[in-house]
Coordinates of C-alpha atoms in Angstrom, one line a residue:
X128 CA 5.0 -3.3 39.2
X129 CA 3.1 -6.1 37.2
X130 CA 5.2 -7.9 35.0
X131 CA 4.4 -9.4 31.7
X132 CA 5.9 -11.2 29.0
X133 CA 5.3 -10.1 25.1
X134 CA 6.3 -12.2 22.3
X135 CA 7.2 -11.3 18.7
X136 CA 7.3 -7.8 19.9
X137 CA 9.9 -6.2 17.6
X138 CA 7.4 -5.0 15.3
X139 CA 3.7 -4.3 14.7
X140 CA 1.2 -5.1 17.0
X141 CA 3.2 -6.7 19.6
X142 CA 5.2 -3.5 19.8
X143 CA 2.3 -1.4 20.6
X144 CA 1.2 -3.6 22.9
X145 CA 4.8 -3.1 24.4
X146 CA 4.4 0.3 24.1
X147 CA 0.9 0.5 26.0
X148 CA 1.4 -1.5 28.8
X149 CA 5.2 -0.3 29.7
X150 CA 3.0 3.2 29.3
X151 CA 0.6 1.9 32.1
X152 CA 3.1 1.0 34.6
X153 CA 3.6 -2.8 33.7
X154 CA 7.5 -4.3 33.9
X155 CA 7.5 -5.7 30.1
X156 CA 9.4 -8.5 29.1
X157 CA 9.7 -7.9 25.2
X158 CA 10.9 -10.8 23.0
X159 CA 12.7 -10.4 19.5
X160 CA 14.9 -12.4 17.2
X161 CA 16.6 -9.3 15.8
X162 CA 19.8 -7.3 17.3
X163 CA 18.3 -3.9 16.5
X164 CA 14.7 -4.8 17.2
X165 CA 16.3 -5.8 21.1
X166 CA 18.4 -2.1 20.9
X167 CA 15.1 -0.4 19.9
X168 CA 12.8 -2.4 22.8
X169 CA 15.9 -1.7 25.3
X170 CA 15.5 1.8 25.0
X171 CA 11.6 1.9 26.3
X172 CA 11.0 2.5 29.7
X173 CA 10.2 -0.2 31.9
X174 CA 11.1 -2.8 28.9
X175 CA 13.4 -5.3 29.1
X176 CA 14.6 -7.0 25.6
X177 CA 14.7 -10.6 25.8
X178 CA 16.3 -12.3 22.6
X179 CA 14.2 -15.3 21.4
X180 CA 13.5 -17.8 18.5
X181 CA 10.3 -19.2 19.7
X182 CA 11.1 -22.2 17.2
X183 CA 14.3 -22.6 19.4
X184 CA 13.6 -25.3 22.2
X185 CA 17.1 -24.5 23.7
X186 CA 16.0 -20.7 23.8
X187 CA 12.6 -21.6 25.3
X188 CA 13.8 -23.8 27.5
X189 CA 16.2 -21.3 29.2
X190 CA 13.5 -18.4 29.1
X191 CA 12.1 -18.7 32.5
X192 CA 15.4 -17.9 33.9
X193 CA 15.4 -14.2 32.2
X194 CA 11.8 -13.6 33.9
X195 CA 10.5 -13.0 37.5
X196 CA 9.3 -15.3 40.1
X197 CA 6.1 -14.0 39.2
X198 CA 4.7 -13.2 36.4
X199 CA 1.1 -11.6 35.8
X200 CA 0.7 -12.4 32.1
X201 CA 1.7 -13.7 28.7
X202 CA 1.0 -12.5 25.6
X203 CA 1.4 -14.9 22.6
X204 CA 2.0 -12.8 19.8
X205 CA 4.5 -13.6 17.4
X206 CA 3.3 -15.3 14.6
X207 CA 4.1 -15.7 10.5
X208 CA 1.9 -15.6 7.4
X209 CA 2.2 -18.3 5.1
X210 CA 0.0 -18.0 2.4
X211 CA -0.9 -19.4 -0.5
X212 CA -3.4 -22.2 -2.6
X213 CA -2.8 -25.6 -0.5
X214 CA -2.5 -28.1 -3.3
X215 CA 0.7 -25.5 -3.9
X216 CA 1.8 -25.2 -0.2
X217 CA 5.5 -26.2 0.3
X218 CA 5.4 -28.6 3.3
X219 CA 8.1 -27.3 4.9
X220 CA 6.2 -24.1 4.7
X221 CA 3.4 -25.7 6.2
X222 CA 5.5 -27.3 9.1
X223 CA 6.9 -23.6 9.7
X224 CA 3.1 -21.7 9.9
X225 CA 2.4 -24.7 12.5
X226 CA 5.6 -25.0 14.5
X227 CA 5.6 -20.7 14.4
X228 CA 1.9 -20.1 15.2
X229 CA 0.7 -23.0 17.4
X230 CA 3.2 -25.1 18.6
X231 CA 6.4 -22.4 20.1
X232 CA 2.9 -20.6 21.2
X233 CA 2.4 -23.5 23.9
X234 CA 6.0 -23.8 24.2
X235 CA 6.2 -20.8 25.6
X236 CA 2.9 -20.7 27.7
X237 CA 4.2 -24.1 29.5
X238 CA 7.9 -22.6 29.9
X239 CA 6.1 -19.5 31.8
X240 CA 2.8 -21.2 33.4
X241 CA 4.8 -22.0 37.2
X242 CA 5.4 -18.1 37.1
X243 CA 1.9 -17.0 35.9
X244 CA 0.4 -19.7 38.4
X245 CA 2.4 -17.7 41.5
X246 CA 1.1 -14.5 40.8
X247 CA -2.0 -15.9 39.3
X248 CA -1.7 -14.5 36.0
X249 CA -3.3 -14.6 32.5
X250 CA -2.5 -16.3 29.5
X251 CA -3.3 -14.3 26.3
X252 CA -2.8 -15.7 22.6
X253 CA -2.9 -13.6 19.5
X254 CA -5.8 -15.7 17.2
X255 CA -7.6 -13.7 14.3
X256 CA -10.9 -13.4 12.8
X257 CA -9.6 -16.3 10.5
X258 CA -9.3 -18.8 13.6
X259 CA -12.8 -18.3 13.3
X260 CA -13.8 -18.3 9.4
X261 CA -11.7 -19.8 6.7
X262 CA -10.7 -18.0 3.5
X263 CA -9.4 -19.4 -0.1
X264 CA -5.3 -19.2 -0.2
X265 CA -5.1 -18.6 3.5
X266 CA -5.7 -22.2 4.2
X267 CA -2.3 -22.6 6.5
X268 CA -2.7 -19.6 8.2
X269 CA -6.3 -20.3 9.0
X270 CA -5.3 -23.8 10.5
X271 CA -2.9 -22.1 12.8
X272 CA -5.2 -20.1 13.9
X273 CA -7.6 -23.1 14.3
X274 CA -5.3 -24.8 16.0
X275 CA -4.9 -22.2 19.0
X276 CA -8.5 -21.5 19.4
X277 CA -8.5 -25.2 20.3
X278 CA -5.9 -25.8 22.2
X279 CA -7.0 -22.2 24.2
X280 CA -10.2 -23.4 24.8
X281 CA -8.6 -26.7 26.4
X282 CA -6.1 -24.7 28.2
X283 CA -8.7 -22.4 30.0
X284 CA -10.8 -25.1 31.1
X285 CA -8.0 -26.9 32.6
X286 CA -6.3 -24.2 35.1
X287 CA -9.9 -22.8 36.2
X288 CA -8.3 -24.8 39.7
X289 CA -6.2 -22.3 39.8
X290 CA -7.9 -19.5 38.6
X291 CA -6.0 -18.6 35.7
X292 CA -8.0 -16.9 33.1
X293 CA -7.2 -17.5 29.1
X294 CA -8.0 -15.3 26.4
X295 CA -8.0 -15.4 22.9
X296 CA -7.7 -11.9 20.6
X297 CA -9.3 -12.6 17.4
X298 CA -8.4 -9.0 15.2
X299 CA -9.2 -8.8 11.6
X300 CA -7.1 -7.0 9.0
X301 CA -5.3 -4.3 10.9
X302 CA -3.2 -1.4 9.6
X303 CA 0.7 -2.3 10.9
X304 CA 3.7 -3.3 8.6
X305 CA 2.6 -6.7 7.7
X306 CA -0.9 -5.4 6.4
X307 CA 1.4 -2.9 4.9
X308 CA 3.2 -5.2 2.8
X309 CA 0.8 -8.3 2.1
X310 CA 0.3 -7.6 -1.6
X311 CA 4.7 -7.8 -1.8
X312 CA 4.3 -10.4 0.2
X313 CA 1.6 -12.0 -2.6
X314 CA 3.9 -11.3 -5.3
X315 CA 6.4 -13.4 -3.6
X316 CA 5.0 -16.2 -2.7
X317 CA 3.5 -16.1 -6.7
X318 CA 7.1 -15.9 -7.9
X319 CA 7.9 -19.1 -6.2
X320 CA 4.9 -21.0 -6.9
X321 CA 5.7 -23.8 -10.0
X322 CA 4.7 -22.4 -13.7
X323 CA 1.9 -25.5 -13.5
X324 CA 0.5 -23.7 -10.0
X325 CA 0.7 -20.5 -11.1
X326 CA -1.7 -20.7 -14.3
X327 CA -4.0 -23.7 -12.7
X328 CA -5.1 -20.6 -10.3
X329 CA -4.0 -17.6 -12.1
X330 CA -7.7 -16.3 -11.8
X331 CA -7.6 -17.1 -7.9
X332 CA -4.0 -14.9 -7.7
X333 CA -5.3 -12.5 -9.3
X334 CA -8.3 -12.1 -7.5
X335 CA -6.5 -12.8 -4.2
X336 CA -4.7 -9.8 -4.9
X337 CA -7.4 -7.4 -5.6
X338 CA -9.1 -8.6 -2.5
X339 CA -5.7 -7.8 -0.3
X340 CA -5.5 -4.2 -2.0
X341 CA -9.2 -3.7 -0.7
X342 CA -9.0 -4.8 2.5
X343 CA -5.8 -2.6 3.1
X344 CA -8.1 0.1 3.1
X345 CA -10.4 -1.7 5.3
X346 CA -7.6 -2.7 7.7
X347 CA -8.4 -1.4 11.3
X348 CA -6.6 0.8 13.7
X349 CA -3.9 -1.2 16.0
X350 CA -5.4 0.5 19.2
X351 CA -8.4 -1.7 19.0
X352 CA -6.1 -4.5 19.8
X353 CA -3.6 -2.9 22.2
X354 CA -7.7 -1.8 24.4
X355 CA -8.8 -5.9 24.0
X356 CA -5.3 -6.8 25.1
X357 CA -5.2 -4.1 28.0
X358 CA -8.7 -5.2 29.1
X359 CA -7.7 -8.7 29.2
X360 CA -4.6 -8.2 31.3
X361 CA -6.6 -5.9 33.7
X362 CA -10.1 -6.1 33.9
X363 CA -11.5 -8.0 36.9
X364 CA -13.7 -10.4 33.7
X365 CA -11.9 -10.6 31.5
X366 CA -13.5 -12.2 28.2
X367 CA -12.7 -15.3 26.5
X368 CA -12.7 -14.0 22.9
X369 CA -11.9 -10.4 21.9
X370 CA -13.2 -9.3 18.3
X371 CA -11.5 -6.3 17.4
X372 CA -13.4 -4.6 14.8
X373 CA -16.7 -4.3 13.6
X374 CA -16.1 -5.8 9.8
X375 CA -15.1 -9.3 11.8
X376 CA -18.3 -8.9 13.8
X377 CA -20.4 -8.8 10.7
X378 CA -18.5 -11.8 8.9
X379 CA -18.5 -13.8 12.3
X380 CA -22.2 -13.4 12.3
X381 CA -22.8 -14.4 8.7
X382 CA -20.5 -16.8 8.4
X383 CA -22.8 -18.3 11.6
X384 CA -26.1 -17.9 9.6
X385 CA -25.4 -18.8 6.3
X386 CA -24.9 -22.4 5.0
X387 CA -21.8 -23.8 3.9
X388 CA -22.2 -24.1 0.5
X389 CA -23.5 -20.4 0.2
X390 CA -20.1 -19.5 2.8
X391 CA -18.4 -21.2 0.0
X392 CA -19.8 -19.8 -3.4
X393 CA -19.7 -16.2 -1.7
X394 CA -15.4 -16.4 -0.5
X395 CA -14.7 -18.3 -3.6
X396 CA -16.2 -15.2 -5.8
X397 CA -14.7 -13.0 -3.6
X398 CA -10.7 -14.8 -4.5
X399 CA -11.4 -14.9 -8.3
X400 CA -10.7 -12.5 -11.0
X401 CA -13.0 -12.6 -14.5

């Protein structure tokens, strides 16, 4: 069987993507940080649970050893939210939605390359719509995903010698547990913002908010990524960049028509309560 490593893959999308490709016949190498997360991913067939931290350089570093000789892909999934208005963005925070999102994403791709080079593999990295467009009070986040459309791009160009293709799956809002609980997940990172922060954008939290509750509704189903993922890992092209859904189409394409300063009046409106 074909075997592939999944990361973050306790929950949401990397769990249907689990779920898919053990489905199809693939030998899946799931990571997870939690004990029952591993129990639950143990119990699929064809999975094996591997326990991970990808901020741990001591549990990357002993990761190929848990794998095959070979190993026909990688998905870089896991991944953290950290959201907020940057003038109010812990730093630490910030370090975290880098080190989390982009950095243990490469980590882990260069831990597992010698093994995706033998079998002549792909290397796959969960990106987003907002790699792509940046939104008010998602500045970190967007960065990150920044970040690993860059260094994707540099990667792919670099093992064409070898014939390793690179893709990038760039899904908007999509209905799993964390779309489920962004507007908690507001509310908390409001509560720790200073009083100062807190009414110096009270009309940007508020409309932030409203904005989350609509795009909930708007979130798309998680089979569109689980088919870009399964076409990228099988098809005989596969793409570069995968849009899931057709509401990041449309804002991919305006967002390449319009001018900045309209970009900018439009999103800014769109993150403000009156």
């Amino acid at each position: 069987m074909p075997a592939l490593l999944v990361t973050g893959a306790g929950r949401g999308i990397g769990l249907a993507i689990t779920e898919h490709m053990s489905r199809r016949g693939w030998d899946v190498y799931a990571t997870a940080r939690s004990d029952t997360a591993l129990g639950s991913l143990e119990r699929l067939p064809n999975v094996h649970a591997v326990a991970l931290d990808v901020t741990d350089r001591s549990s990357i570093a002993t990761l190929s050893d848990q794998l095959p000789a070979a190993l026909n892909g990688v998905v870089n999934n896991a991944g953290i939210i950290v959201n907020g208005p940057v003038e109010a963005l812990s730093i630490d925070a910030l370090s975290q939605q880098l080190d989390v999102n982009v950095t243990a994403q490469i980590a882990v791709t260069q831990a597992v390359l010698p093994k995706i080079r033998a079998a002549r593999g792909r290397v796959l990295f969960m990106s987003s719509v907002l790699g792509l467009i940046t939104t008010p009070g998602t500045g970190a986040y967007c960065a990150s995903k920044y970040a690993v459309e860059s260094l994707a791009d540099a990667l792919r160009m670099e093992l064409r010698p070898w014939q390793i293709p690179v893709s990038l799956i760039e899904p908007g809002a999509i209905r799993t547990d964390m779309w489920t609980d962004m507007l908690d997940e507001h509310d908390r990172m409001v509560a720790r913002l200073t009083d100062q922060h807190r009414a110096l954008y009270a009309a940007h939290l508020a409309g932030t908010r409203k904005l989350l509750g609509r795009m909930q509704k708007l979130a798309a189903d998680p089979k569109r990524v689980v088919k870009a993922v399964d076409h990228a890992l099988t098809s005989n092209r596969p793409k570069r960049r995968y849009l899931c859904d057709n509401t990041s189409r449309v804002q991919k394409a305006l967002v390449g028509i319009t001018p900045t300063a309209v970009n900018d009046a439009v999103l800014a409106a769109a993150t403000t309560s009156k």
